[in-house]
Amino acid sequence: MPDTHTAHTDTGTLIRMLDAAETMPDAVALRARSYQLLWLPPGATVVDVGCGTGRAVAELAQQGARAIGLDLDPDMLAAARSRFPGIDVRAADAADLPLGDGQAHGYRADKVYHILPEPPAALAEARRVLAPGGRIVLLGQDWDTMVIDSDQPDLTRRIVHARADTVPHPRIARAYRNLLLDAGFHEVEVEVHTAIFTEATTVPLIAGHAEAARRTGAISDEQAAAWVDEQTRRAAAGRLMVAIPMFLAAATR
Ligand SMILES: C[S@@+](CC[C@H](N)C(=O)[O-])C[C@H]1O[C@@H](n2cnc3c(N)ncnc32)[C@H](O)[C@@H]1O
């Protein structure tokens, strides 16, 4: 989904962007698929790392798992607790999880690895807390391959790439498989599910991309305004077309 936590995105803005995306049918189906790939026996311990506002933690708990949400941001944890009272969420860094060796049967991280300073360190930590036979599922978008129909394709490419470059690891999703193999996981499988956005509610999200590109100096003020204008007109005419391939990688410890 078109969101991230970068130096330019405060928690309130990020929560609004996540809220806009997470109830869309594609997002609901993708979460459901991620739970399936965890192969959780009833009552199994599963950690959702970078849990944000806690929806996946609540959904996994509802399915009978002992779900623990972990996140660095206290404001996210506060939002999670107020939205889903009773869920187990705790402050923790992905590189230093508050679990003993082999304590978890499942590990999930959704739209998180692109912002971690050292993804391999987080994967090593995932491997430590998972029991042998435990499952890991990573989800995220490849920021370089966001598809946006436009009459200004060169400008669109510049916007997408400039926005991608504001993320620490914009192409990590295409590397999930190799990172998991390098970290010693096996039975690694990758699926790509493309989310399609045609509704006007998507305009603020892609306008944010143009704004990020403008801020980096990759495009001018006038180009940003003209591009957002075109996308707004498309949305008003029912002609918006945005597609985001979401990578989902699963593996066994
Ligand atoms: C884009 S949000 C995704 C939230 C949630 N997984 C979802 O799909 O809605 C990324 C989350 O990762 C958290 N995060 C960032 N760096 C982290 C780290 N080093 N350890 C744990 N959580 C982290 C952020 O606070 C934020 O809540």
XYZ file of N, CA and C and ligand atoms in Angstrom:
786
model
N 0.846 -1.195 0.000
C 0.000 0.000 0.000
C 0.882 1.246 0.000
N 0.349 2.357 -0.466
C 1.218 3.527 -0.569
C 1.419 4.197 0.781
N 2.240 3.609 1.595
C 2.519 4.233 2.867
C 3.917 3.833 3.316
N 4.451 4.626 4.217
C 5.693 4.217 4.864
C 5.914 5.120 6.057
N 6.931 4.808 6.794
C 7.288 5.648 7.915
C 8.655 6.213 7.577
N 8.701 7.417 7.081
C 9.980 8.010 6.713
C 10.183 9.232 7.577
N 11.306 9.868 7.374
C 11.604 11.072 8.139
C 10.518 12.125 7.950
N 9.766 12.031 6.825
C 8.773 13.063 6.526
C 7.360 12.671 6.954
N 7.186 11.478 7.501
C 5.842 11.025 7.815
C 5.691 10.912 9.327
N 4.828 11.771 9.931
C 4.628 11.647 11.368
C 3.627 10.530 11.636
N 3.515 10.146 12.920
C 2.693 8.984 13.244
C 1.231 9.197 12.870
N 0.704 10.420 13.137
C -0.704 10.687 12.816
C -0.981 10.527 11.334
N -0.087 11.068 10.506
C -0.256 10.952 9.043
C -0.161 9.494 8.629
N 0.804 8.783 9.189
C 0.971 7.367 8.833
C -0.281 6.577 9.210
N -0.829 6.855 10.389
C -2.041 6.141 10.820
C -3.182 6.415 9.848
N -3.319 7.649 9.405
C -4.395 7.971 8.452
C -4.196 7.217 7.138
N -2.945 7.126 6.678
C -2.684 6.421 5.421
C -2.939 4.922 5.581
N -2.514 4.370 6.709
C -2.741 2.934 6.942
C -4.235 2.647 7.033
N -4.961 3.540 7.720
C -6.413 3.356 7.858
C -7.091 3.339 6.499
N -6.638 4.246 5.603
C -7.271 4.340 4.282
C -7.057 3.047 3.503
N -5.916 2.399 3.727
C -5.580 1.225 2.918
C -6.090 -0.087 3.513
N -6.114 -0.211 4.846
C -6.223 -1.556 5.419
C -7.600 -2.204 5.336
N -8.649 -1.401 5.093
C -9.972 -2.030 4.985
C -10.351 -2.319 3.528
N -9.481 -1.948 2.579
C -9.790 -2.237 1.181
C -9.783 -3.753 0.958
N -10.686 -4.235 0.087
C -10.798 -5.691 -0.085
C -9.468 -6.378 -0.400
N -8.629 -5.761 -1.253
C -7.333 -6.379 -1.584
C -6.471 -6.530 -0.333
N -6.509 -5.513 0.528
C -5.676 -5.539 1.731
C -6.189 -6.583 2.714
N -7.509 -6.695 2.820
C -8.112 -7.687 3.726
C -7.715 -9.092 3.257
N -7.794 -9.326 1.937
C -7.463 -10.647 1.385
C -5.969 -10.957 1.568
N -5.143 -9.939 1.415
C -3.695 -10.149 1.568
C -3.345 -10.510 3.016
N -3.978 -9.828 3.970
C -3.728 -10.181 5.380
C -4.167 -11.611 5.652
N -5.351 -11.970 5.124
C -5.867 -13.321 5.353
C -4.886 -14.361 4.793
N -4.346 -14.081 3.607
C -3.368 -15.008 3.004
C -2.106 -15.092 3.880
N -1.700 -13.961 4.446
C -0.484 -13.976 5.284
C -0.706 -14.840 6.527
N -1.929 -14.813 7.082
C -2.204 -15.632 8.276
C -2.166 -17.123 7.908
N -2.730 -17.434 6.720
C -2.764 -18.818 6.258
C -1.342 -19.391 6.146
N -0.428 -18.556 5.605
C 0.940 -19.031 5.355
C 1.746 -19.209 6.649
N 1.199 -18.746 7.783
C 1.900 -18.927 9.063
C 1.734 -20.348 9.623
N 0.764 -21.100 9.068
C 0.499 -22.490 9.485
C 0.403 -22.591 11.018
N -0.380 -21.741 11.642
C -0.400 -21.700 13.105
C -1.294 -22.780 13.697
N -0.752 -23.618 14.595
C -1.647 -24.497 15.344
C -2.425 -23.669 16.373
N -3.597 -24.135 16.840
C -4.361 -23.340 17.810
C -3.525 -23.018 19.047
N -3.622 -21.776 19.487
C -2.920 -21.360 20.710
C -1.450 -21.051 20.512
N -0.958 -21.139 19.269
C 0.462 -20.908 19.017
C 0.822 -19.439 19.219
N 2.057 -19.209 19.637
C 2.542 -17.831 19.807
C 2.997 -17.275 18.464
N 2.475 -16.089 18.128
C 2.883 -15.425 16.891
C 3.191 -13.968 17.201
N 4.280 -13.460 16.616
C 4.608 -12.049 16.805
C 4.363 -11.291 15.503
N 3.744 -10.117 15.652
C 3.570 -9.224 14.503
C 4.517 -8.050 14.747
N 5.611 -8.049 14.009
C 6.677 -7.068 14.253
C 6.403 -5.809 13.427
N 6.455 -4.645 14.088
C 6.045 -3.392 13.434
C 4.539 -3.430 13.262
N 3.858 -3.714 14.387
C 2.413 -4.020 14.331
C 1.549 -2.801 14.056
N 2.108 -1.590 14.154
C 1.308 -0.396 13.893
C 0.094 -0.341 14.805
N -1.074 -0.088 14.228
C -2.274 0.110 15.050
C -2.948 -1.209 15.450
N -2.318 -2.334 15.192
C -2.704 -3.577 15.847
C -3.777 -4.435 15.189
N -4.200 -4.087 13.985
C -5.296 -4.858 13.389
C -4.929 -6.339 13.218
N -3.728 -6.612 12.720
C -3.345 -8.015 12.493
C -3.241 -8.762 13.819
N -2.780 -8.076 14.863
C -2.680 -8.718 16.184
C -4.079 -9.131 16.637
N -5.043 -8.206 16.490
C -6.421 -8.496 16.888
C -6.997 -9.632 16.056
N -6.731 -9.621 14.756
C -7.298 -10.659 13.882
C -6.688 -12.029 14.187
N -5.382 -12.063 14.446
C -4.734 -13.341 14.765
C -5.224 -13.876 16.116
N -5.408 -12.969 17.081
C -5.926 -13.393 18.392
C -7.337 -13.959 18.232
N -8.108 -13.323 17.381
C -9.482 -13.777 17.137
C -9.492 -15.183 16.532
N -8.433 -15.506 15.779
C -8.332 -16.840 15.175
C -7.794 -17.881 16.144
N -7.512 -17.467 17.400
C -7.103 -18.433 18.415
C -5.610 -18.458 18.699
N -4.836 -17.582 18.056
C -3.392 -17.553 18.325
C -3.107 -16.729 19.580
N -1.946 -16.955 20.169
C -1.455 -16.065 21.226
C -0.613 -15.009 20.504
N -1.292 -13.918 20.130
C -0.669 -12.928 19.250
C -0.045 -11.796 20.050
N 1.194 -11.460 19.704
C 1.907 -10.375 20.379
C 2.331 -9.359 19.321
N 1.920 -8.111 19.510
C 2.315 -7.052 18.590
C 3.503 -6.301 19.156
N 4.494 -6.032 18.313
C 5.698 -5.335 18.759
C 5.946 -4.153 17.842
N 6.223 -2.997 18.443
C 6.455 -1.795 17.632
C 7.343 -0.838 18.420
N 8.121 -0.072 17.683
C 9.034 0.900 18.300
C 8.326 2.163 18.755
N 7.200 2.489 18.107
C 6.597 3.807 18.266
C 5.505 3.787 19.352
N 5.729 4.507 20.477
C 4.743 4.492 21.568
C 3.379 5.021 21.138
N 3.353 5.959 20.187
C 2.057 6.489 19.730
C 1.276 5.421 18.963
N 1.979 4.601 18.197
C 1.328 3.487 17.498
C 0.750 2.503 18.511
N 1.547 2.200 19.543
C 1.098 1.231 20.550
C -0.132 1.772 21.287
N -0.133 3.082 21.570
C -1.287 3.695 22.240
C -2.519 3.584 21.350
N -2.350 3.838 20.044
C -3.485 3.731 19.113
C -3.980 2.289 19.061
N -3.049 1.338 19.039
C -3.432 -0.085 18.983
C -4.230 -0.471 20.226
N -3.761 -0.034 21.390
C -4.449 -0.392 22.641
C -5.836 0.220 22.701
N -5.971 1.449 22.192
C -7.294 2.078 22.284
C -8.256 1.475 21.255
N -7.741 1.051 20.092
C -8.634 0.454 19.084
C -9.034 -0.970 19.410
N -8.086 -1.711 19.955
C -8.345 -3.134 20.226
C -7.987 -3.437 21.684
N -8.857 -2.997 22.633
C -8.535 -3.197 24.048
C -8.325 -4.687 24.324
N -7.316 -4.978 25.134
C -7.083 -6.383 25.501
C -6.034 -7.068 24.635
N -5.654 -6.461 23.490
C -4.603 -7.121 22.710
C -3.255 -6.910 23.399
N -2.327 -7.821 23.111
C -1.010 -7.789 23.737
C -0.040 -7.081 22.783
N 0.249 -5.811 23.059
C 1.226 -5.096 22.245
C 2.302 -4.509 23.156
N 3.535 -4.533 22.700
C 4.657 -4.116 23.534
C 5.660 -3.307 22.720
N 6.410 -2.472 23.419
C 7.460 -1.693 22.752
C 8.669 -2.585 22.524
N 9.123 -2.655 21.285
C 10.325 -3.452 20.996
C 10.875 -3.073 19.631
N 12.174 -3.279 19.488
C 12.858 -3.078 18.203
C 12.913 -4.423 17.485
N 12.712 -4.382 16.177
C 12.748 -5.612 15.372
C 14.081 -6.350 15.520
N 15.133 -5.609 15.867
C 16.453 -6.236 15.992
C 16.716 -6.753 17.397
N 15.724 -6.592 18.311
C 15.933 -7.012 19.702
C 14.569 -7.359 20.306
N 14.085 -8.552 20.007
C 12.716 -8.923 20.388
C 12.672 -9.460 21.815
N 11.598 -9.132 22.563
C 11.515 -9.547 23.961
C 10.989 -10.976 24.116
N 11.595 -11.913 23.402
C 11.193 -13.322 23.480
C 12.454 -14.173 23.607
N 12.300 -15.310 24.278
C 13.425 -16.234 24.389
C 13.626 -17.006 23.097
N 14.737 -17.739 23.016
C 15.034 -18.536 21.818
C 13.920 -19.553 21.583
N 13.446 -19.639 20.365
C 12.483 -20.672 19.972
C 11.107 -20.536 20.595
N 10.762 -19.369 21.135
C 9.464 -19.219 21.830
C 8.276 -19.016 20.896
N 8.544 -18.608 19.649
C 7.423 -18.273 18.754
C 7.253 -19.348 17.680
N 5.988 -19.549 17.276
C 5.701 -20.459 16.151
C 5.494 -19.672 14.869
N 5.224 -18.364 15.015
C 4.985 -17.551 13.824
C 5.577 -16.166 13.995
N 6.008 -15.599 12.865
C 6.595 -14.253 12.846
C 6.073 -13.577 11.591
N 5.558 -12.373 11.764
C 4.982 -11.663 10.633
C 5.472 -10.221 10.678
N 5.812 -9.657 9.514
C 6.173 -8.231 9.445
C 5.584 -7.680 8.153
N 4.668 -6.746 8.300
C 3.893 -6.221 7.167
C 4.265 -4.754 6.942
N 4.860 -4.458 5.788
C 5.259 -3.087 5.431
C 6.224 -2.510 6.475
N 7.238 -3.300 6.824
C 8.166 -2.889 7.885
C 9.635 -2.947 7.424
N 10.036 -3.987 6.704
C 11.457 -4.192 6.443
C 12.096 -3.068 5.621
N 11.296 -2.350 4.817
C 11.885 -1.281 3.995
C 12.379 -0.113 4.843
N 11.914 -0.045 6.112
C 12.336 1.083 6.947
C 13.340 0.680 8.031
N 13.662 -0.600 8.119
C 14.601 -1.017 9.167
C 16.027 -0.626 8.777
N 16.834 -0.199 9.764
C 18.216 0.153 9.416
C 18.994 -1.050 8.893
N 18.750 -2.234 9.506
C 19.528 -3.420 9.115
C 18.616 -4.638 8.989
N 17.956 -4.795 7.849
C 17.045 -5.934 7.696
C 17.658 -7.303 8.031
N 18.926 -7.594 7.649
C 19.461 -8.917 7.995
C 19.536 -9.141 9.512
N 19.761 -8.065 10.282
C 19.804 -8.216 11.742
C 18.415 -8.594 12.270
N 17.376 -8.000 11.673
C 16.006 -8.338 12.090
C 15.681 -9.789 11.723
N 16.157 -10.240 10.570
C 15.895 -11.623 10.163
C 16.621 -12.615 11.071
N 17.841 -12.265 11.472
C 18.581 -13.134 12.398
C 17.818 -13.227 13.719
N 17.226 -12.100 14.135
C 16.451 -12.087 15.380
C 15.167 -12.908 15.219
N 14.556 -12.829 14.044
C 13.366 -13.641 13.770
C 13.716 -15.122 13.883
N 14.838 -15.481 13.326
C 15.265 -16.885 13.337
C 15.540 -17.342 14.783
N 16.073 -16.451 15.576
C 16.356 -16.792 16.981
C 15.076 -17.093 17.756
N 14.042 -16.244 17.580
C 12.832 -16.425 18.413
C 11.901 -17.515 17.879
N 12.095 -17.923 16.617
C 11.218 -18.964 16.062
C 11.711 -20.357 16.468
N 10.743 -21.220 16.770
C 11.069 -22.619 17.032
C 11.368 -23.307 15.696
N 12.162 -24.395 15.703
C 12.357 -25.137 14.459
C 10.987 -25.530 13.881
N 10.814 -25.336 12.598
C 9.514 -25.613 11.967
C 8.576 -24.421 12.006
N 8.968 -23.376 12.747
C 8.148 -22.159 12.816
C 8.151 -21.436 11.474
N 7.192 -20.533 11.315
C 7.015 -19.881 10.010
C 7.199 -18.373 10.099
N 7.778 -17.822 9.042
C 7.939 -16.376 8.928
C 7.217 -15.904 7.666
N 6.542 -14.763 7.770
C 5.872 -14.171 6.605
C 6.220 -12.678 6.551
N 6.755 -12.255 5.414
C 7.086 -10.839 5.201
C 6.200 -10.290 4.089
N 5.699 -9.083 4.285
C 4.877 -8.449 3.254
C 5.385 -7.030 2.994
N 5.288 -6.614 1.747
C 5.652 -5.236 1.453
C 5.624 -4.955 -0.041
N 5.667 -3.691 -0.372
C 5.648 -3.320 -1.784
C 7.064 -3.040 -2.277
N 7.234 -3.170 -3.586
C 8.478 -2.761 -4.222
C 8.245 -1.314 -4.664
N 8.939 -0.396 -4.030
C 8.626 1.031 -4.225
C 8.977 1.544 -5.606
N 9.879 0.836 -6.312
C 10.233 1.260 -7.674
C 9.185 0.859 -8.706
N 8.275 -0.044 -8.338
C 7.357 -0.572 -9.356
C 5.901 -0.198 -9.083
N 5.699 0.996 -8.596
C 4.339 1.488 -8.452
C 3.861 1.942 -9.844
N 2.703 1.469 -10.271
C 2.219 1.728 -11.631
C 1.105 2.776 -11.580
N 1.310 3.885 -12.264
C 0.294 4.951 -12.257
C 0.051 5.396 -13.696
N -1.189 5.243 -14.181
C -1.498 5.696 -15.539
C -1.502 7.229 -15.556
N -0.840 7.806 -16.573
C -0.732 9.260 -16.649
C -0.434 9.679 -18.085
N -0.847 10.876 -18.442
C -0.466 11.447 -19.742
C 0.972 11.965 -19.706
N 1.587 11.919 -18.527
C 2.958 12.434 -18.354
C 3.836 11.299 -17.814
N 4.098 10.278 -18.648
C 4.785 9.086 -18.136
C 6.210 9.351 -17.638
N 6.935 10.254 -18.295
C 8.310 10.506 -17.824
C 8.300 11.164 -16.447
N 7.375 12.106 -16.285
C 7.243 12.776 -14.995
C 6.792 11.768 -13.922
N 5.886 10.887 -14.304
C 5.391 9.875 -13.369
C 6.538 8.981 -12.907
N 7.375 8.565 -13.867
C 8.520 7.708 -13.513
C 9.443 8.442 -12.540
N 9.652 9.733 -12.800
C 10.531 10.515 -11.919
C 9.938 10.617 -10.511
N 8.613 10.818 -10.446
C 7.948 10.932 -9.139
C 8.058 9.614 -8.374
N 7.752 8.522 -9.064
C 7.775 7.207 -8.391
C 9.187 6.921 -7.876
N 10.198 7.153 -8.704
C 11.559 6.826 -8.288
C 12.065 7.775 -7.198
N 11.693 9.055 -7.292
C 12.128 10.004 -6.253
C 11.485 9.654 -4.917
N 10.197 9.267 -4.966
C 9.521 8.858 -3.728
C 10.175 7.601 -3.164
N 10.474 6.656 -4.060
C 11.114 5.406 -3.623
C 12.435 5.707 -2.915
N 13.152 6.677 -3.433
C 14.471 6.980 -2.871
C 14.400 7.659 -1.504
N 13.198 8.024 -1.041
C 13.087 8.566 0.331
C 12.974 7.427 1.354
N 12.856 6.193 0.864
C 12.705 5.029 1.744
C 14.084 4.374 1.884
N 14.468 3.951 3.099
C 15.813 3.366 3.244
C 16.087 2.168 2.317
N 15.123 1.265 2.168
C 15.342 0.068 1.328
C 14.166 -0.093 0.367
N 14.092 0.743 -0.686
C 12.895 0.733 -1.535
C 12.661 -0.573 -2.293
N 13.728 -1.323 -2.573
C 13.566 -2.551 -3.373
C 13.712 -3.812 -2.534
N 13.490 -3.696 -1.210
C 13.728 -4.884 -0.374
C 12.718 -5.995 -0.638
N 11.503 -5.650 -1.050
C 10.486 -6.702 -1.221
C 10.914 -7.705 -2.289
N 11.578 -7.232 -3.355
C 12.028 -8.170 -4.392
C 13.203 -9.017 -3.894
N 13.786 -8.599 -2.756
C 14.927 -9.339 -2.197
C 14.529 -10.258 -1.039
N 13.232 -10.260 -0.662
C 12.812 -11.077 0.493
C 13.316 -12.523 0.372
N 13.098 -13.101 -0.831
C 13.446 -14.521 -1.003
C 14.934 -14.755 -0.700
N 15.785 -13.926 -1.302
C 17.222 -14.125 -1.122
C 17.652 -13.837 0.315
N 17.038 -12.833 0.933
C 17.378 -12.532 2.331
C 16.996 -13.701 3.244
N 15.825 -14.281 2.979
C 15.380 -15.408 3.807
C 16.309 -16.608 3.618
N 16.684 -16.866 2.366
C 17.614 -17.981 2.105
C 18.952 -17.707 2.785
N 19.446 -16.481 2.646
C 20.744 -16.136 3.252
C 20.700 -16.250 4.781
N 19.513 -16.024 5.367
C 19.388 -16.088 6.826
C 19.190 -17.525 7.317
N 19.129 -18.483 6.374
C 19.046 -19.892 6.777
C 17.647 -20.469 6.813
N 16.647 -19.733 6.305
C 15.290 -20.279 6.255
C 15.165 -21.230 5.068
N 14.205 -22.145 5.138
C 13.971 -23.017 3.988
C 12.492 -22.999 3.605
N 12.129 -23.787 2.602
C 10.770 -23.772 2.036
C 10.329 -22.328 1.731
N 11.219 -21.567 1.134
C 10.909 -20.158 0.866
C 10.005 -20.054 -0.363
N 8.892 -19.388 -0.216
C 7.998 -19.173 -1.366
C 7.603 -17.699 -1.433
N 7.369 -17.229 -2.658
C 7.026 -15.813 -2.859
C 5.762 -15.722 -3.695
N 4.867 -14.859 -3.284
C 3.667 -14.548 -4.082
C 3.646 -13.045 -4.297
N 3.085 -12.634 -5.436
C 2.899 -11.197 -5.672
C 1.416 -10.959 -5.923
N 0.830 -10.118 -5.110
C -0.598 -9.790 -5.235
C -0.690 -8.313 -5.588
N -1.288 -8.005 -6.714
C -1.320 -6.600 -7.127
C -2.589 -5.907 -6.641
N -2.380 -4.854 -5.884
C -3.517 -4.057 -5.400
C -3.845 -3.001 -6.454
N -5.127 -2.862 -6.772
C -5.568 -1.898 -7.783
C -6.367 -0.790 -7.091
N -6.050 0.438 -7.410
C -6.764 1.588 -6.827
C -7.353 2.430 -7.955
N -8.664 2.616 -7.937
C -9.301 3.449 -8.966
C -10.167 4.553 -8.343
N -10.233 4.559 -7.014
C -11.138 5.493 -6.336
C -10.455 6.829 -6.051
N -11.266 7.885 -5.977
C -10.734 9.240 -5.715
C -10.025 9.327 -4.367
N -10.354 8.421 -3.443
C -9.712 8.447 -2.117
C -8.205 8.176 -2.222
N -7.759 7.683 -3.383
C -6.327 7.400 -3.569
C -5.540 8.668 -3.917
N -6.226 9.708 -4.359
C -5.516 10.915 -4.821
C -4.610 11.510 -3.734
N -5.090 11.669 -2.483
C -4.182 12.239 -1.476
C -2.911 11.394 -1.286
N -3.053 10.088 -1.439
C -1.886 9.225 -1.247
C -0.850 9.453 -2.355
N -1.306 9.505 -3.617
C -0.324 9.704 -4.694
C 0.125 11.169 -4.766
N -0.740 12.074 -4.315
C -0.308 13.480 -4.239
C 0.857 13.599 -3.253
N 0.834 12.766 -2.220
C 1.945 12.734 -1.255
C 3.247 12.321 -1.932
N 3.142 11.433 -2.906
C 4.341 11.020 -3.641
C 4.901 12.198 -4.447
N 3.989 12.929 -5.103
C 4.443 14.083 -5.890
C 5.079 15.122 -4.967
N 4.498 15.311 -3.798
C 5.031 16.273 -2.837
C 6.428 15.839 -2.364
N 6.575 14.534 -2.122
C 7.892 14.028 -1.700
C 8.918 14.253 -2.807
N 8.514 14.009 -4.057
C 9.434 14.191 -5.195
C 9.800 15.667 -5.347
N 8.816 16.540 -5.134
C 9.066 17.985 -5.218
C 10.062 18.407 -4.132
N 9.844 17.869 -2.928
C 10.706 18.234 -1.803
C 12.169 17.830 -2.039
N 12.345 16.703 -2.727
C 13.728 16.260 -2.978
C 14.367 17.052 -4.115
N 13.581 17.839 -4.840
C 14.125 18.608 -5.958
C 14.092 17.832 -7.273
N 13.524 16.623 -7.257
C 13.481 15.810 -8.492
C 12.520 16.406 -9.513
N 11.491 17.113 -9.034
C 10.544 17.783 -9.941
C 10.276 19.185 -9.397
N 9.794 20.068 -10.291
C 9.548 21.458 -9.868
C 8.170 21.581 -9.209
N 7.922 22.728 -8.586
C 6.608 23.016 -7.992
C 5.523 22.902 -9.060
N 5.812 23.470 -10.245
C 4.813 23.483 -11.330
C 4.526 22.062 -11.807
N 5.567 21.250 -11.932
C 5.362 19.862 -12.383
C 4.521 19.081 -11.369
N 4.816 19.287 -10.084
C 4.047 18.582 -9.049
C 2.580 18.988 -9.140
N 2.342 20.284 -9.259
C 0.959 20.778 -9.308
C 0.238 20.235 -10.549
N 0.923 20.245 -11.699
C 0.290 19.773 -12.941
C -0.028 18.280 -12.859
N 0.870 17.529 -12.242
C 0.676 16.078 -12.144
C -0.496 15.742 -11.212
N -0.539 16.419 -10.072
C -1.644 16.179 -9.129
C -2.965 16.606 -9.771
N -2.902 17.710 -10.518
C -4.086 18.200 -11.226
C -4.614 17.133 -12.202
N -3.700 16.541 -12.956
C -4.124 15.508 -13.905
C -4.751 14.313 -13.179
N -4.118 13.883 -12.098
C -4.647 12.723 -11.366
C -6.008 13.049 -10.738
N -6.172 14.304 -10.294
C -7.451 14.723 -9.710
C -8.538 14.708 -10.783
N -8.183 15.183 -11.977
C -9.163 15.174 -13.093
C -9.516 13.746 -13.474
N -8.511 12.888 -13.526
C -8.780 11.478 -13.837
C -9.743 10.870 -12.814
N -9.477 11.167 -11.530
C -10.326 10.596 -10.478
C -11.763 11.095 -10.634
N -11.907 12.390 -10.939
C -13.263 12.966 -11.092
C -13.986 12.319 -12.273
N -13.211 11.918 -13.290
C -13.817 11.303 -14.483
C -13.889 9.778 -14.360
N -13.507 9.244 -13.206
C -13.532 7.786 -13.033
C -12.433 7.094 -13.825
N -11.295 7.764 -14.038
C -10.223 7.210 -14.871
C -8.886 7.086 -14.116
N -8.966 7.002 -12.802
C -7.729 6.810 -12.038
C -7.305 5.344 -12.146
N -6.019 5.092 -12.312
C -5.521 3.712 -12.351
C -4.148 3.636 -11.700
N -4.145 3.071 -10.506
C -2.901 2.880 -9.762
C -2.811 1.397 -9.415
N -1.672 0.792 -9.665
C -1.486 -0.626 -9.321
C -0.188 -0.777 -8.528
N -0.281 -1.521 -7.439
C 0.891 -1.705 -6.578
C 1.106 -3.193 -6.324
N 2.173 -3.758 -6.896
C 2.464 -5.168 -6.618
C 2.962 -5.327 -5.174
N 2.250 -6.157 -4.413
C 2.628 -6.423 -3.019
C 3.298 -7.794 -2.951
N 4.510 -7.828 -2.436
C 5.245 -9.091 -2.306
C 4.929 -9.722 -0.954
N 4.749 -11.032 -1.000
C 4.463 -11.779 0.214
C 5.409 -12.980 0.182
N 6.311 -13.037 1.137
C 7.265 -14.145 1.160
C 7.079 -14.929 2.447
N 7.075 -16.245 2.336
C 6.901 -17.095 3.507
C 8.012 -18.140 3.521
N 8.413 -18.553 4.714
C 9.478 -19.545 4.806
C 9.388 -20.267 6.155
N 10.122 -21.357 6.237
C 10.135 -22.181 7.456
C 11.494 -22.073 8.130
N 11.479 -22.013 9.455
C 12.710 -21.958 10.263
C 13.343 -23.339 10.298
C 4.216 1.282 7.599
S 3.897 0.864 9.255
C 3.069 -0.708 9.071
C 2.239 -1.059 10.282
C 1.489 -2.376 10.199
N 2.389 -3.491 10.058
C 0.483 -2.377 9.074
O 0.626 -3.168 8.130
O -0.460 -1.599 9.145
C 5.500 0.396 9.871
C 5.531 0.179 11.381
O 6.828 -0.330 11.746
C 7.218 0.293 12.975
N 8.678 0.232 13.080
C 9.574 0.990 12.417
N 10.818 0.622 12.743
C 10.714 -0.399 13.638
C 11.649 -1.193 14.347
N 12.975 -1.023 14.195
N 11.182 -2.134 15.188
C 9.848 -2.307 15.356
N 8.912 -1.584 14.712
C 9.337 -0.646 13.851
C 6.652 1.697 12.843
O 6.546 2.340 14.103
C 5.301 1.442 12.189
O 4.295 1.213 13.140
